[in-house]
mmCIF file of C-alpha atoms in Angstrom:
data_model
loop_
_atom_site.group_PDB
_atom_site.id
_atom_site.type_symbol
_atom_site.label_atom_id
_atom_site.label_comp_id
_atom_site.label_asym_id
_atom_site.label_seq_id
_atom_site.Cartn_x
_atom_site.Cartn_y
_atom_site.Cartn_z
ATOM 1 C CA UNK B 46 76.018 113.011 170.273
ATOM 2 C CA UNK B 47 73.220 110.423 170.288
ATOM 3 C CA UNK B 48 73.645 107.062 168.532
ATOM 4 C CA UNK B 49 71.119 105.859 165.997
ATOM 5 C CA UNK B 50 69.324 102.533 166.526
ATOM 6 C CA UNK B 51 71.506 100.757 163.933
ATOM 7 C CA UNK B 52 74.681 102.140 165.569
ATOM 8 C CA UNK B 53 73.518 100.868 168.966
ATOM 9 C CA UNK B 54 72.805 97.405 167.538
ATOM 10 C CA UNK B 55 76.222 97.174 165.878
ATOM 11 C CA UNK B 56 78.043 98.495 168.961
ATOM 12 C CA UNK B 57 76.478 95.961 171.331
ATOM 13 C CA UNK B 58 78.372 92.667 171.937
ATOM 14 C CA UNK B 59 76.839 89.612 170.299
ATOM 15 C CA UNK B 60 75.510 86.833 172.554
ATOM 16 C CA UNK B 61 77.595 83.654 172.509
ATOM 17 C CA UNK B 62 74.623 81.268 172.169
ATOM 18 C CA UNK B 63 73.800 82.214 168.554
ATOM 19 C CA UNK B 64 76.330 80.240 166.505
ATOM 20 C CA UNK B 65 76.525 77.450 163.980
ATOM 21 C CA UNK B 66 79.181 74.872 163.173
ATOM 22 C CA UNK B 67 79.970 73.481 159.742
ATOM 23 C CA UNK B 68 82.231 70.461 159.278
ATOM 24 C CA UNK B 69 83.449 70.100 155.686
ATOM 25 C CA UNK B 70 80.505 72.195 154.505
ATOM 26 C CA UNK B 71 77.788 70.310 156.464
ATOM 27 C CA UNK B 72 76.003 71.986 159.367
ATOM 28 C CA UNK B 73 76.181 70.022 162.626
ATOM 29 C CA UNK B 74 74.485 71.126 165.860
ATOM 30 C CA UNK B 75 76.746 71.400 168.906
ATOM 31 C CA UNK B 76 75.811 72.534 172.402
ATOM 32 C CA UNK B 77 79.302 73.828 173.161
ATOM 33 C CA UNK B 78 82.463 74.797 171.295
ATOM 34 C CA UNK B 79 85.699 75.658 173.080
ATOM 35 C CA UNK B 80 89.380 76.006 172.302
ATOM 36 C CA UNK B 81 89.210 78.576 169.511
ATOM 37 C CA UNK B 82 92.586 79.950 170.532
ATOM 38 C CA UNK B 83 95.412 81.390 168.484
ATOM 39 C CA UNK B 84 98.627 80.900 170.380
ATOM 40 C CA UNK B 85 102.349 81.265 169.669
ATOM 41 C CA UNK B 86 105.125 79.411 171.396
ATOM 42 C CA UNK B 87 108.045 81.539 172.527
ATOM 43 C CA UNK B 88 111.797 81.158 172.366
ATOM 44 C CA UNK B 89 114.273 82.726 174.765
ATOM 45 C CA UNK B 90 117.564 83.989 173.335
ATOM 46 C CA UNK B 91 120.581 84.905 175.433
ATOM 47 C CA UNK B 92 123.532 86.776 174.017
ATOM 48 C CA UNK B 93 126.676 88.135 175.523
ATOM 49 C CA UNK B 94 126.793 91.892 175.959
ATOM 50 C CA UNK B 95 128.962 93.834 173.526
ATOM 51 C CA UNK B 96 131.569 96.163 174.967
ATOM 52 C CA UNK B 97 130.655 95.446 178.572
ATOM 53 C CA UNK B 98 127.507 97.610 178.436
ATOM 54 C CA UNK B 99 125.722 95.436 180.991
ATOM 55 C CA UNK B 100 126.766 92.690 183.367
ATOM 56 C CA UNK B 101 125.667 89.224 182.283
ATOM 57 C CA UNK B 102 123.850 88.060 179.174
ATOM 58 C CA UNK B 103 121.090 89.994 177.410
ATOM 59 C CA UNK B 104 117.845 87.964 177.483
ATOM 60 C CA UNK B 105 115.244 88.367 174.748
ATOM 61 C CA UNK B 106 111.909 86.572 174.388
ATOM 62 C CA UNK B 107 110.721 86.167 170.813
ATOM 63 C CA UNK B 108 107.694 84.574 169.154
ATOM 64 C CA UNK B 109 108.304 81.131 167.651
ATOM 65 C CA UNK B 110 106.057 78.780 165.717
ATOM 66 C CA UNK B 111 102.294 78.618 166.067
ATOM 67 C CA UNK B 112 100.976 76.231 168.693
ATOM 68 C CA UNK B 113 98.628 73.612 167.234
ATOM 69 C CA UNK B 114 95.070 74.477 168.280
ATOM 70 C CA UNK B 115 93.014 71.928 170.199
ATOM 71 C CA UNK B 116 89.263 72.327 169.766
ATOM 72 C CA UNK B 117 86.524 70.665 171.824
ATOM 73 C CA UNK B 118 83.021 70.146 170.436
ATOM 74 C CA UNK B 119 80.134 68.888 172.584
ATOM 75 C CA UNK B 120 76.764 67.718 171.344
ATOM 76 C CA UNK B 121 73.752 65.765 172.446
ATOM 77 C CA UNK B 122 73.538 62.220 171.158
ATOM 78 C CA UNK B 123 70.832 61.914 168.507
ATOM 79 C CA UNK B 124 69.570 58.597 167.116
ATOM 80 C CA UNK B 125 71.115 57.666 163.768
ATOM 81 C CA UNK B 126 72.949 61.001 163.445
ATOM 82 C CA UNK B 127 75.609 60.873 166.170
ATOM 83 C CA UNK B 128 77.350 57.694 165.074
ATOM 84 C CA UNK B 129 77.493 58.879 161.465
ATOM 85 C CA UNK B 130 78.776 62.337 162.417
ATOM 86 C CA UNK B 131 81.577 61.877 164.937
ATOM 87 C CA UNK B 132 82.219 58.165 165.509
ATOM 88 C CA UNK B 133 82.598 57.391 161.802
ATOM 89 C CA UNK B 134 85.209 60.134 161.477
ATOM 90 C CA UNK B 135 87.404 59.036 164.395
ATOM 91 C CA UNK B 136 87.021 55.317 163.705
ATOM 92 C CA UNK B 137 88.287 55.778 160.129
ATOM 93 C CA UNK B 138 91.691 56.978 161.378
ATOM 94 C CA UNK B 139 94.650 54.713 160.680
ATOM 95 C CA UNK B 140 98.317 55.348 161.473
ATOM 96 C CA UNK B 141 99.389 58.274 159.258
ATOM 97 C CA UNK B 142 96.033 58.212 157.467
ATOM 98 C CA UNK B 143 93.335 60.621 158.520
ATOM 99 C CA UNK B 144 90.688 62.655 156.769
ATOM 100 C CA UNK B 145 91.375 66.250 157.762
ATOM 101 C CA UNK B 146 88.450 68.634 157.472
ATOM 102 C CA UNK B 147 87.958 72.387 157.660
ATOM 103 C CA UNK B 148 85.517 73.486 160.345
ATOM 104 C CA UNK B 149 83.758 76.838 160.508
ATOM 105 C CA UNK B 150 82.344 78.210 163.750
ATOM 106 C CA UNK B 151 80.160 81.173 162.854
ATOM 107 C CA UNK B 152 78.920 83.694 165.410
ATOM 108 C CA UNK B 153 75.574 85.023 164.185
ATOM 109 C CA UNK B 154 73.507 88.149 164.728
ATOM 110 C CA UNK B 155 69.849 88.200 165.783
ATOM 111 C CA UNK B 156 68.760 87.441 162.198
ATOM 112 C CA UNK B 157 70.977 84.334 162.014
ATOM 113 C CA UNK B 158 73.490 85.907 159.639
ATOM 114 C CA UNK B 159 77.152 85.138 160.272
ATOM 115 C CA UNK B 160 79.094 88.131 161.598
ATOM 116 C CA UNK B 161 82.441 86.562 162.479
ATOM 117 C CA UNK B 162 83.754 83.118 161.504
ATOM 118 C CA UNK B 163 86.562 81.052 162.938
ATOM 119 C CA UNK B 164 87.967 78.772 160.259
ATOM 120 C CA UNK B 165 89.690 75.760 161.792
ATOM 121 C CA UNK B 166 92.018 74.420 159.089
ATOM 122 C CA UNK B 167 92.780 70.731 158.567
ATOM 123 C CA UNK B 168 91.163 69.476 161.768
ATOM 124 C CA UNK B 169 91.139 65.822 162.741
ATOM 125 C CA UNK B 170 89.723 64.036 165.804
ATOM 126 C CA UNK B 171 92.061 62.880 168.559
ATOM 127 C CA UNK B 172 89.496 61.890 171.199
ATOM 128 C CA UNK B 173 85.804 61.023 171.469
ATOM 129 C CA UNK B 174 84.244 60.812 174.935
ATOM 130 C CA UNK B 175 80.930 59.105 175.619
ATOM 131 C CA UNK B 176 78.526 60.887 177.940
ATOM 132 C CA UNK B 177 78.584 60.318 181.677
ATOM 133 C CA UNK B 178 75.761 57.949 182.607
ATOM 134 C CA UNK B 179 73.913 58.768 185.816
ATOM 135 C CA UNK B 180 70.739 56.896 186.780
ATOM 136 C CA UNK B 181 69.455 59.818 188.874
ATOM 137 C CA UNK B 182 69.817 62.448 186.130
ATOM 138 C CA UNK B 183 67.416 63.482 183.397
ATOM 139 C CA UNK B 184 69.943 65.612 181.470
ATOM 140 C CA UNK B 185 70.671 65.039 177.806
ATOM 141 C CA UNK B 186 73.436 62.581 176.929
ATOM 142 C CA UNK B 187 76.331 64.765 175.719
ATOM 143 C CA UNK B 188 79.295 63.383 173.781
ATOM 144 C CA UNK B 189 82.526 65.325 173.440
ATOM 145 C CA UNK B 190 85.086 65.283 170.634
ATOM 146 C CA UNK B 191 88.562 66.758 170.805
ATOM 147 C CA UNK B 192 90.232 67.842 167.576
ATOM 148 C CA UNK B 193 93.681 69.048 166.616
ATOM 149 C CA UNK B 194 94.178 71.421 163.701
ATOM 150 C CA UNK B 195 96.847 73.237 161.727
ATOM 151 C CA UNK B 196 95.594 76.771 162.317
ATOM 152 C CA UNK B 197 92.638 78.993 163.164
ATOM 153 C CA UNK B 198 91.806 81.993 160.995
ATOM 154 C CA UNK B 199 89.292 84.679 161.948
ATOM 155 C CA UNK B 200 87.160 86.146 159.162
ATOM 156 C CA UNK B 201 84.564 88.915 159.196
ATOM 157 C CA UNK B 202 81.402 88.252 157.226
#
């Protein structure tokens, strides 16, 4: 059975370069996003066998609480925009006082429409790295921000 053109397009994996990032509803351009992981910690339980069915304890591994996601965003430094975007956010943090924001990473199709979104809930910055400075390089200056969040949800568009 032959596939139609629309079935072929929808069955083909989307390229990873066509995405957009929104922080608290504002679009911000990033050259790289990593750490969109959903992970569970595990707990090991040991119990004594009942009735001598097996020698030694019975060992069971069970899922525990969600591990806090750590997200890394990288972007080129842009005059007047970079300081206002990332530095202002991390520099406003005080002990036990932080502005948590929801972040959406949207994977888009060839038309630019979102197909799948990763919603990063209640994210806040924990680290901001300046670019590496090399006198012999002509690459763009890339800053990197690390964020911690409460959870990551995956939503279809």
